[in-house]
Amino acid sequence: MAALEQLPESFVQRLAEILPRDRFGGCLESFSQLKPTSFRVNRLRTTEEGLMEELESEGFGLTRIPWSSGVFSIDPDQRRQLTDSAAFSEGRIYIQGLSSMLAPLVLGPRPGETVLDLAAAPGGKTLQMAAMMENRGRISAVESVRGRFFRLKSNLERHGATLVKGYLMDGRAVGAKVPERFDRVLLDAPCSSEARFTTRDKASWAHWSLKKVKESARKQKRLLDSAIRSLKPGGTLLYCTCSFAPEENEMILDGQLRRYQGQLSIEPLELPLDNIQPGLVEWRGKTLNEDLVGAVRILPTSEMDGFFLCRLRKADAS
Ligand code: SAM
């Protein structure tokens, strides 16, 4: 198996500890597979019907994704043709991984709400939320890396997301600056990106080490604390990463659930997929909050990348 020989040995060993035994082989194989290119119709700029007609007339073979309207995939061989298309350059579609699209769907922002996207660039999820909110309400999109911030700004403009205000700042400072401000908060946390590894590109894992996992975890802990503080009583928060590591996922949440005991609870997720695993309630001998079973790890397949999602609710003001 190509992935077994090429990916870092300690990563593969850890993965065998994390994932269900009967799914491990398939997951490992997925690191060598070229996935279809998925994209979302940008309803701020066009309609699904018009766009399908346009792309089909240009020769694209569209496959509809059953669990979300306005989402399609094409053969990866057509990716280049898609990025050269007018629909792409005019912001009528946004190319986005299927797992990544789950986060806004699960957070569920509504028109008129006040939403924080705490780690926003390049903006795929910000744009998806803008469309879900029909450009009504407010999204504050925070990004700390200058180059990425300007990429976010240009994506917002190209895709017509007028309800977004961008902030070039460290997300760790937001909670103290604007406590209890937002109805919903998305924290798509910077991570070790384990779910992005591909045997087709050694650079995808060149940065990876256990040290990197621990460094990411330190930052995630502070970002999540900031996210929780910025949330209104009764508000909803979605924490997600593209890492498999429990240190970046369940353990971060376990720590904050202990810290905010009685003020924060997990809202169990139910997703219309069969490549999912409930959150871990134990890792390497440490018992974690039993409600973490309501979090979800998306198992990587030939169609989807791995991902981790957990939805939290802040208690109402007493
Ligand atoms: N949500 C984005 C999307 O769907 O397009 C992807 C976000 S990516 C997983 C995480 C982002 O967090 C990166 O752009 C990274 O530069 C940014 N980041 C890292 N540290 C940060 C911090 N302290 N505050 C805010 N953003 C940060």
GROMACS .gro file of C-alpha atoms and ligand atoms in nm:
model
  345
    1MET     CA    1   0.000   0.000   0.000
    2ALA     CA    2   0.162   0.328  -0.119
    3ALA     CA    3   0.046   0.536   0.179
    4LEU     CA    4   0.188   0.292   0.433
    5GLU     CA    5   0.532   0.310   0.275
    6GLN     CA    6   0.542   0.684   0.220
    7LEU     CA    7   0.367   0.866   0.505
    8PRO     CA    8   0.555   0.924   0.835
    9GLU     CA    9   0.558   0.600   1.034
   10SER     CA   10   0.452   0.760   1.363
   11PHE     CA   11   0.159   0.933   1.188
   12VAL     CA   12   0.036   0.600   1.048
   13GLN     CA   13   0.076   0.430   1.388
   14ARG     CA   14  -0.124   0.702   1.561
   15LEU     CA   15  -0.391   0.684   1.292
   16ALA     CA   16  -0.428   0.310   1.360
   17GLU     CA   17  -0.495   0.397   1.725
   18ILE     CA   18  -0.750   0.668   1.642
   19LEU     CA   19  -0.962   0.521   1.361
   20PRO     CA   20  -1.199   0.222   1.377
   21ARG     CA   21  -1.004  -0.095   1.299
   22ASP     CA   22  -1.236  -0.205   1.018
   23ARG     CA   23  -1.207   0.132   0.838
   24PHE     CA   24  -0.833   0.185   0.877
   25GLY     CA   25  -0.722   0.017   0.550
   26GLY     CA   26  -0.970   0.216   0.340
   27CYS     CA   27  -0.875   0.541   0.513
   28LEU     CA   28  -0.506   0.478   0.453
   29GLU     CA   29  -0.569   0.404   0.088
   30SER     CA   30  -0.754   0.735   0.048
   31PHE     CA   31  -0.426   0.926   0.098
   32SER     CA   32  -0.314   0.795  -0.244
   33GLN     CA   33  -0.640   0.861  -0.427
   34LEU     CA   34  -0.709   1.163  -0.644
   35LYS     CA   35  -1.046   1.293  -0.525
   36PRO     CA   36  -1.313   1.446  -0.750
   37THR     CA   37  -1.318   1.826  -0.753
   38SER     CA   38  -1.621   1.952  -0.561
   39PHE     CA   39  -1.772   2.298  -0.578
   40ARG     CA   40  -2.061   2.500  -0.447
   41VAL     CA   41  -2.295   2.719  -0.650
   42ASN     CA   42  -2.264   3.075  -0.517
   43ARG     CA   43  -2.627   3.178  -0.471
   44LEU     CA   44  -2.520   3.537  -0.409
   45ARG     CA   45  -2.427   3.558  -0.779
   46THR     CA   46  -2.635   3.300  -0.967
   47THR     CA   47  -2.898   3.026  -0.958
   48GLU     CA   48  -2.835   2.655  -0.963
   49GLU     CA   49  -3.038   2.594  -1.280
   50GLY     CA   50  -2.865   2.865  -1.483
   51LEU     CA   51  -2.523   2.753  -1.370
   52MET     CA   52  -2.581   2.384  -1.443
   53GLU     CA   53  -2.696   2.469  -1.793
   54GLU     CA   54  -2.388   2.685  -1.850
   55LEU     CA   55  -2.138   2.426  -1.722
   56GLU     CA   56  -2.303   2.135  -1.902
   57SER     CA   57  -2.295   2.329  -2.228
   58GLU     CA   58  -1.920   2.373  -2.171
   59GLY     CA   59  -1.878   1.996  -2.149
   60PHE     CA   60  -1.857   1.942  -1.771
   61GLY     CA   61  -1.991   1.613  -1.638
   62LEU     CA   62  -2.162   1.720  -1.314
   63THR     CA   63  -2.239   1.482  -1.029
   64ARG     CA   64  -2.488   1.615  -0.777
   65ILE     CA   65  -2.398   1.569  -0.408
   66PRO     CA   66  -2.715   1.433  -0.245
   67TRP     CA   67  -2.680   1.581   0.104
   68SER     CA   68  -2.662   1.949   0.014
   69SER     CA   69  -2.835   2.148  -0.258
   70GLY     CA   70  -2.619   2.343  -0.501
   71VAL     CA   71  -2.315   2.118  -0.450
   72PHE     CA   72  -2.156   1.922  -0.736
   73SER     CA   73  -1.841   1.734  -0.821
   74ILE     CA   74  -1.655   1.678  -1.145
   75ASP     CA   75  -1.379   1.442  -1.253
   76PRO     CA   76  -1.042   1.575  -1.130
   77ASP     CA   77  -0.921   1.575  -1.492
   78GLN     CA   78  -1.164   1.864  -1.554
   79ARG     CA   79  -1.038   2.075  -1.262
   80ARG     CA   80  -0.814   2.293  -1.477
   81GLN     CA   81  -1.098   2.356  -1.722
   82LEU     CA   82  -1.318   2.459  -1.428
   83THR     CA   83  -1.065   2.708  -1.287
   84ASP     CA   84  -1.035   2.855  -1.640
   85SER     CA   85  -1.414   2.895  -1.671
   86ALA     CA   86  -1.606   3.224  -1.655
   87ALA     CA   87  -1.821   3.081  -1.372
   88PHE     CA   88  -1.507   3.043  -1.160
   89SER     CA   89  -1.342   3.376  -1.242
   90GLU     CA   90  -1.670   3.565  -1.197
   91GLY     CA   91  -1.732   3.410  -0.854
   92ARG     CA   92  -2.042   3.214  -0.947
   93ILE     CA   93  -1.894   2.896  -0.804
   94TYR     CA   94  -1.649   2.823  -0.522
   95ILE     CA   95  -1.427   2.514  -0.529
   96GLN     CA   96  -1.437   2.363  -0.182
   97GLY     CA   97  -1.384   2.018  -0.028
   98LEU     CA   98  -1.699   1.834   0.074
   99SER     CA   99  -1.588   1.792   0.436
  100SER     CA  100  -1.519   2.162   0.464
  101MET     CA  101  -1.876   2.240   0.351
  102LEU     CA  102  -2.017   2.050   0.647
  103ALA     CA  103  -1.897   2.306   0.902
  104PRO     CA  104  -2.127   2.597   0.799
  105LEU     CA  105  -2.415   2.352   0.740
  106VAL     CA  106  -2.380   2.222   1.095
  107LEU     CA  107  -2.337   2.570   1.248
  108GLY     CA  108  -2.651   2.686   1.064
  109PRO     CA  109  -2.621   3.069   1.053
  110ARG     CA  110  -2.950   3.246   0.964
  111PRO     CA  111  -3.022   3.576   0.787
  112GLY     CA  112  -2.997   3.871   1.024
  113GLU     CA  113  -2.765   3.705   1.276
  114THR     CA  114  -2.428   3.826   1.402
  115VAL     CA  115  -2.159   3.571   1.323
  116LEU     CA  116  -1.786   3.544   1.392
  117ASP     CA  117  -1.549   3.348   1.169
  118LEU     CA  118  -1.237   3.340   1.384
  119ALA     CA  119  -0.983   3.188   1.140
  120ALA     CA  120  -1.128   3.281   0.807
  121ALA     CA  121  -0.885   3.284   0.511
  122PRO     CA  122  -0.913   3.203   0.226
  123GLY     CA  123  -1.284   3.233   0.304
  124GLY     CA  124  -1.459   2.920   0.173
  125LYS     CA  125  -1.670   2.884   0.486
  126THR     CA  126  -1.723   3.260   0.523
  127LEU     CA  127  -1.867   3.270   0.172
  128GLN     CA  128  -2.086   2.968   0.235
  129MET     CA  129  -2.224   3.133   0.551
  130ALA     CA  130  -2.279   3.460   0.361
  131ALA     CA  131  -2.492   3.272   0.109
  132MET     CA  132  -2.683   3.089   0.386
  133MET     CA  133  -2.751   3.427   0.545
  134GLU     CA  134  -2.857   3.579   0.207
  135ASN     CA  135  -2.616   3.865   0.276
  136ARG     CA  136  -2.833   3.982   0.568
  137GLY     CA  137  -2.687   4.035   0.915
  138ARG     CA  138  -2.314   4.059   0.985
  139ILE     CA  139  -2.015   3.827   0.961
  140SER     CA  140  -1.690   3.938   1.124
  141ALA     CA  141  -1.409   3.747   0.954
  142VAL     CA  142  -1.077   3.739   1.139
  143GLU     CA  143  -0.743   3.634   0.991
  144SER     CA  144  -0.399   3.695   1.138
  145VAL     CA  145  -0.173   3.629   0.838
  146ARG     CA  146  -0.146   3.938   0.618
  147GLY     CA  147  -0.109   3.765   0.277
  148ARG     CA  148  -0.398   3.532   0.355
  149PHE     CA  149  -0.611   3.822   0.480
  150PHE     CA  150  -0.584   3.998   0.144
  151ARG     CA  151  -0.670   3.675  -0.036
  152LEU     CA  152  -0.979   3.653   0.186
  153LYS     CA  153  -1.074   4.013   0.103
  154SER     CA  154  -1.044   3.951  -0.270
  155ASN     CA  155  -1.251   3.631  -0.246
  156LEU     CA  156  -1.525   3.814  -0.054
  157GLU     CA  157  -1.539   4.084  -0.318
  158ARG     CA  158  -1.535   3.844  -0.615
  159HIS     CA  159  -1.816   3.637  -0.467
  160GLY     CA  160  -2.036   3.931  -0.363
  161ALA     CA  161  -2.038   3.872   0.014
  162THR     CA  162  -2.134   4.221   0.126
  163LEU     CA  163  -2.227   4.138   0.488
  164VAL     CA  164  -1.867   4.051   0.582
  165LYS     CA  165  -1.627   4.284   0.758
  166GLY     CA  166  -1.268   4.156   0.760
  167TYR     CA  167  -1.027   4.204   1.051
  168LEU     CA  168  -0.652   4.151   1.018
  169MET     CA  169  -0.578   4.052   1.377
  170ASP     CA  170  -0.496   3.766   1.612
  171GLY     CA  171  -0.811   3.567   1.686
  172ARG     CA  172  -0.685   3.499   2.038
  173ALA     CA  173  -0.757   3.863   2.127
  174VAL     CA  174  -1.117   3.873   2.004
  175GLY     CA  175  -1.293   3.720   2.306
  176ALA     CA  176  -1.150   3.980   2.545
  177LYS     CA  177  -1.220   4.264   2.301
  178VAL     CA  178  -1.584   4.181   2.223
  179PRO     CA  179  -1.718   3.942   2.489
  180GLU     CA  180  -2.064   3.788   2.437
  181ARG     CA  181  -2.111   3.965   2.101
  182PHE     CA  182  -2.199   3.688   1.853
  183ASP     CA  183  -2.501   3.460   1.792
  184ARG     CA  184  -2.278   3.201   1.625
  185VAL     CA  185  -1.905   3.146   1.607
  186LEU     CA  186  -1.709   2.931   1.365
  187LEU     CA  187  -1.359   2.826   1.467
  188ASP     CA  188  -1.203   2.639   1.176
  189ALA     CA  189  -0.880   2.618   1.367
  190PRO     CA  190  -0.530   2.629   1.220
  191CYS     CA  191  -0.396   2.275   1.264
  192SER     CA  192  -0.135   2.020   1.163
  193SER     CA  193  -0.343   1.955   0.847
  194GLU     CA  194  -0.308   1.577   0.872
  195ALA     CA  195  -0.621   1.521   0.665
  196ARG     CA  196  -0.458   1.706   0.375
  197PHE     CA  197  -0.171   1.459   0.340
  198THR     CA  198  -0.143   1.305  -0.005
  199THR     CA  199   0.117   1.059  -0.124
  200ARG     CA  200   0.115   1.259  -0.451
  201ASP     CA  201   0.292   1.549  -0.279
  202LYS     CA  202   0.560   1.500  -0.015
  203ALA     CA  203   0.533   1.868   0.079
  204SER     CA  204   0.186   1.794   0.220
  205TRP     CA  205   0.340   1.625   0.524
  206ALA     CA  206   0.693   1.774   0.525
  207HIS     CA  207   0.598   2.008   0.811
  208TRP     CA  208   0.442   1.733   1.026
  209SER     CA  209   0.584   1.614   1.358
  210LEU     CA  210   0.447   1.542   1.702
  211LYS     CA  211   0.597   1.876   1.803
  212LYS     CA  212   0.383   2.047   1.536
  213VAL     CA  213   0.073   1.871   1.671
  214LYS     CA  214   0.150   2.000   2.020
  215GLU     CA  215   0.223   2.352   1.895
  216SER     CA  216  -0.107   2.354   1.707
  217ALA     CA  217  -0.286   2.233   2.020
  218ARG     CA  218  -0.148   2.522   2.226
  219LYS     CA  219  -0.279   2.776   1.976
  220GLN     CA  220  -0.614   2.597   1.936
  221LYS     CA  221  -0.669   2.605   2.311
  222ARG     CA  222  -0.634   2.982   2.320
  223LEU     CA  223  -0.838   3.037   2.004
  224LEU     CA  224  -1.120   2.822   2.140
  225ASP     CA  225  -1.115   3.012   2.468
  226SER     CA  226  -1.143   3.338   2.272
  227ALA     CA  227  -1.427   3.192   2.060
  228ILE     CA  228  -1.622   3.084   2.370
  229ARG     CA  229  -1.583   3.424   2.534
  230SER     CA  230  -1.704   3.605   2.222
  231LEU     CA  231  -2.024   3.396   2.208
  232LYS     CA  232  -2.356   3.532   2.343
  233PRO     CA  233  -2.530   3.332   2.615
  234GLY     CA  234  -2.748   3.080   2.429
  235GLY     CA  235  -2.520   3.104   2.123
  236THR     CA  236  -2.377   2.820   1.912
  237LEU     CA  237  -2.012   2.751   1.834
  238LEU     CA  238  -1.866   2.510   1.583
  239TYR     CA  239  -1.509   2.388   1.638
  240CYS     CA  240  -1.346   2.202   1.351
  241THR     CA  241  -1.004   2.100   1.222
  242CYS     CA  242  -0.857   1.904   0.934
  243SER     CA  243  -0.644   1.702   1.177
  244PHE     CA  244  -0.705   1.351   1.309
  245ALA     CA  245  -0.504   1.413   1.627
  246PRO     CA  246  -0.708   1.386   1.952
  247GLU     CA  247  -0.464   1.640   2.101
  248GLU     CA  248  -0.602   1.898   1.852
  249ASN     CA  249  -0.962   1.788   1.881
  250GLU     CA  250  -1.120   1.601   2.172
  251MET     CA  251  -0.853   1.706   2.422
  252ILE     CA  252  -0.892   2.075   2.338
  253LEU     CA  253  -1.267   2.046   2.386
  254ASP     CA  254  -1.234   1.837   2.702
  255GLY     CA  255  -1.017   2.111   2.857
  256GLN     CA  256  -1.265   2.389   2.777
  257LEU     CA  257  -1.565   2.184   2.891
  258ARG     CA  258  -1.394   2.145   3.227
  259ARG     CA  259  -1.303   2.513   3.238
  260TYR     CA  260  -1.653   2.634   3.149
  261GLN     CA  261  -1.835   2.365   3.345
  262GLY     CA  262  -2.211   2.418   3.346
  263GLN     CA  263  -2.181   2.705   3.095
  264LEU     CA  264  -2.095   2.502   2.787
  265SER     CA  265  -2.240   2.182   2.643
  266ILE     CA  266  -2.194   1.966   2.336
  267GLU     CA  267  -2.484   1.946   2.090
  268PRO     CA  268  -2.458   1.599   1.933
  269LEU     CA  269  -2.417   1.593   1.555
  270GLU     CA  270  -2.611   1.373   1.319
  271LEU     CA  271  -2.476   1.373   0.967
  272PRO     CA  272  -2.621   1.199   0.660
  273LEU     CA  273  -2.297   1.010   0.590
  274ASP     CA  274  -2.166   0.662   0.664
  275ASN     CA  275  -1.796   0.759   0.675
  276ILE     CA  276  -1.815   0.899   1.026
  277GLN     CA  277  -1.686   0.805   1.369
  278PRO     CA  278  -1.813   0.944   1.702
  279GLY     CA  279  -1.568   1.158   1.900
  280LEU     CA  280  -1.328   0.969   2.128
  281VAL     CA  281  -1.401   0.959   2.501
  282GLU     CA  282  -1.061   0.814   2.586
  283TRP     CA  283  -0.716   0.875   2.447
  284ARG     CA  284  -0.399   0.697   2.554
  285GLY     CA  285  -0.529   0.613   2.901
  286LYS     CA  286  -0.692   0.952   2.966
  287THR     CA  287  -1.068   0.953   3.015
  288LEU     CA  288  -1.237   1.247   2.842
  289ASN     CA  289  -1.581   1.411   2.877
  290GLU     CA  290  -1.835   1.145   2.779
  291ASP     CA  291  -2.043   1.396   2.579
  292LEU     CA  292  -1.760   1.408   2.325
  293VAL     CA  293  -1.929   1.108   2.170
  294GLY     CA  294  -2.153   1.374   2.010
  295ALA     CA  295  -1.857   1.513   1.811
  296VAL     CA  296  -1.778   1.362   1.470
  297ARG     CA  297  -1.463   1.255   1.290
  298ILE     CA  298  -1.519   1.235   0.914
  299LEU     CA  299  -1.329   0.934   0.784
  300PRO     CA  300  -1.138   1.002   0.463
  301THR     CA  301  -1.264   0.824   0.151
  302SER     CA  302  -1.199   0.838  -0.223
  303GLU     CA  303  -1.442   1.135  -0.231
  304MET     CA  304  -1.392   1.321   0.098
  305ASP     CA  305  -1.104   1.439   0.316
  306GLY     CA  306  -1.092   1.360   0.685
  307PHE     CA  307  -1.227   1.626   0.921
  308PHE     CA  308  -1.333   1.679   1.282
  309LEU     CA  309  -1.642   1.871   1.395
  310CYS     CA  310  -1.791   1.952   1.733
  311ARG     CA  311  -2.088   2.183   1.803
  312LEU     CA  312  -2.113   2.358   2.138
  313ARG     CA  313  -2.384   2.565   2.301
  314LYS     CA  314  -2.329   2.833   2.563
  315ALA     CA  315  -2.585   2.824   2.842
  316ASP     CA  316  -2.853   3.096   2.848
  317ALA     CA  317  -2.795   3.391   3.082
  318SER     CA  318  -2.931   3.305   3.427
  319SAM     N1  319  -1.198   2.877   0.730
  319SAM     C1  320  -1.106   2.885   0.616
  319SAM     C2  321  -1.180   2.845   0.491
  319SAM     O1  322  -1.276   2.766   0.499
  319SAM     O2  323  -1.144   2.892   0.383
  319SAM     C3  324  -0.980   2.804   0.641
  319SAM     C4  325  -0.912   2.840   0.770
  319SAM     S1  326  -0.756   2.763   0.795
  319SAM     C5  327  -0.800   2.606   0.851
  319SAM     C6  328  -0.702   2.844   0.940
  319SAM     C7  329  -0.665   2.989   0.921
  319SAM     O3  330  -0.635   3.044   1.048
  319SAM     C8  331  -0.542   3.013   0.834
  319SAM     O4  332  -0.575   3.103   0.733
  319SAM     C9  333  -0.442   3.076   0.932
  319SAM     O5  334  -0.357   3.171   0.871
  319SAM    C10  335  -0.533   3.141   1.033
  319SAM     N2  336  -0.475   3.167   1.166
  319SAM    C11  337  -0.366   3.110   1.224
  319SAM     N3  338  -0.346   3.162   1.346
  319SAM    C12  339  -0.443   3.253   1.366
  319SAM    C13  340  -0.477   3.339   1.473
  319SAM     N4  341  -0.404   3.342   1.585
  319SAM     N5  342  -0.583   3.422   1.460
  319SAM    C14  343  -0.659   3.421   1.347
  319SAM     N6  344  -0.632   3.341   1.240
  319SAM    C15  345  -0.526   3.258   1.251
   0.00000   0.00000   0.00000
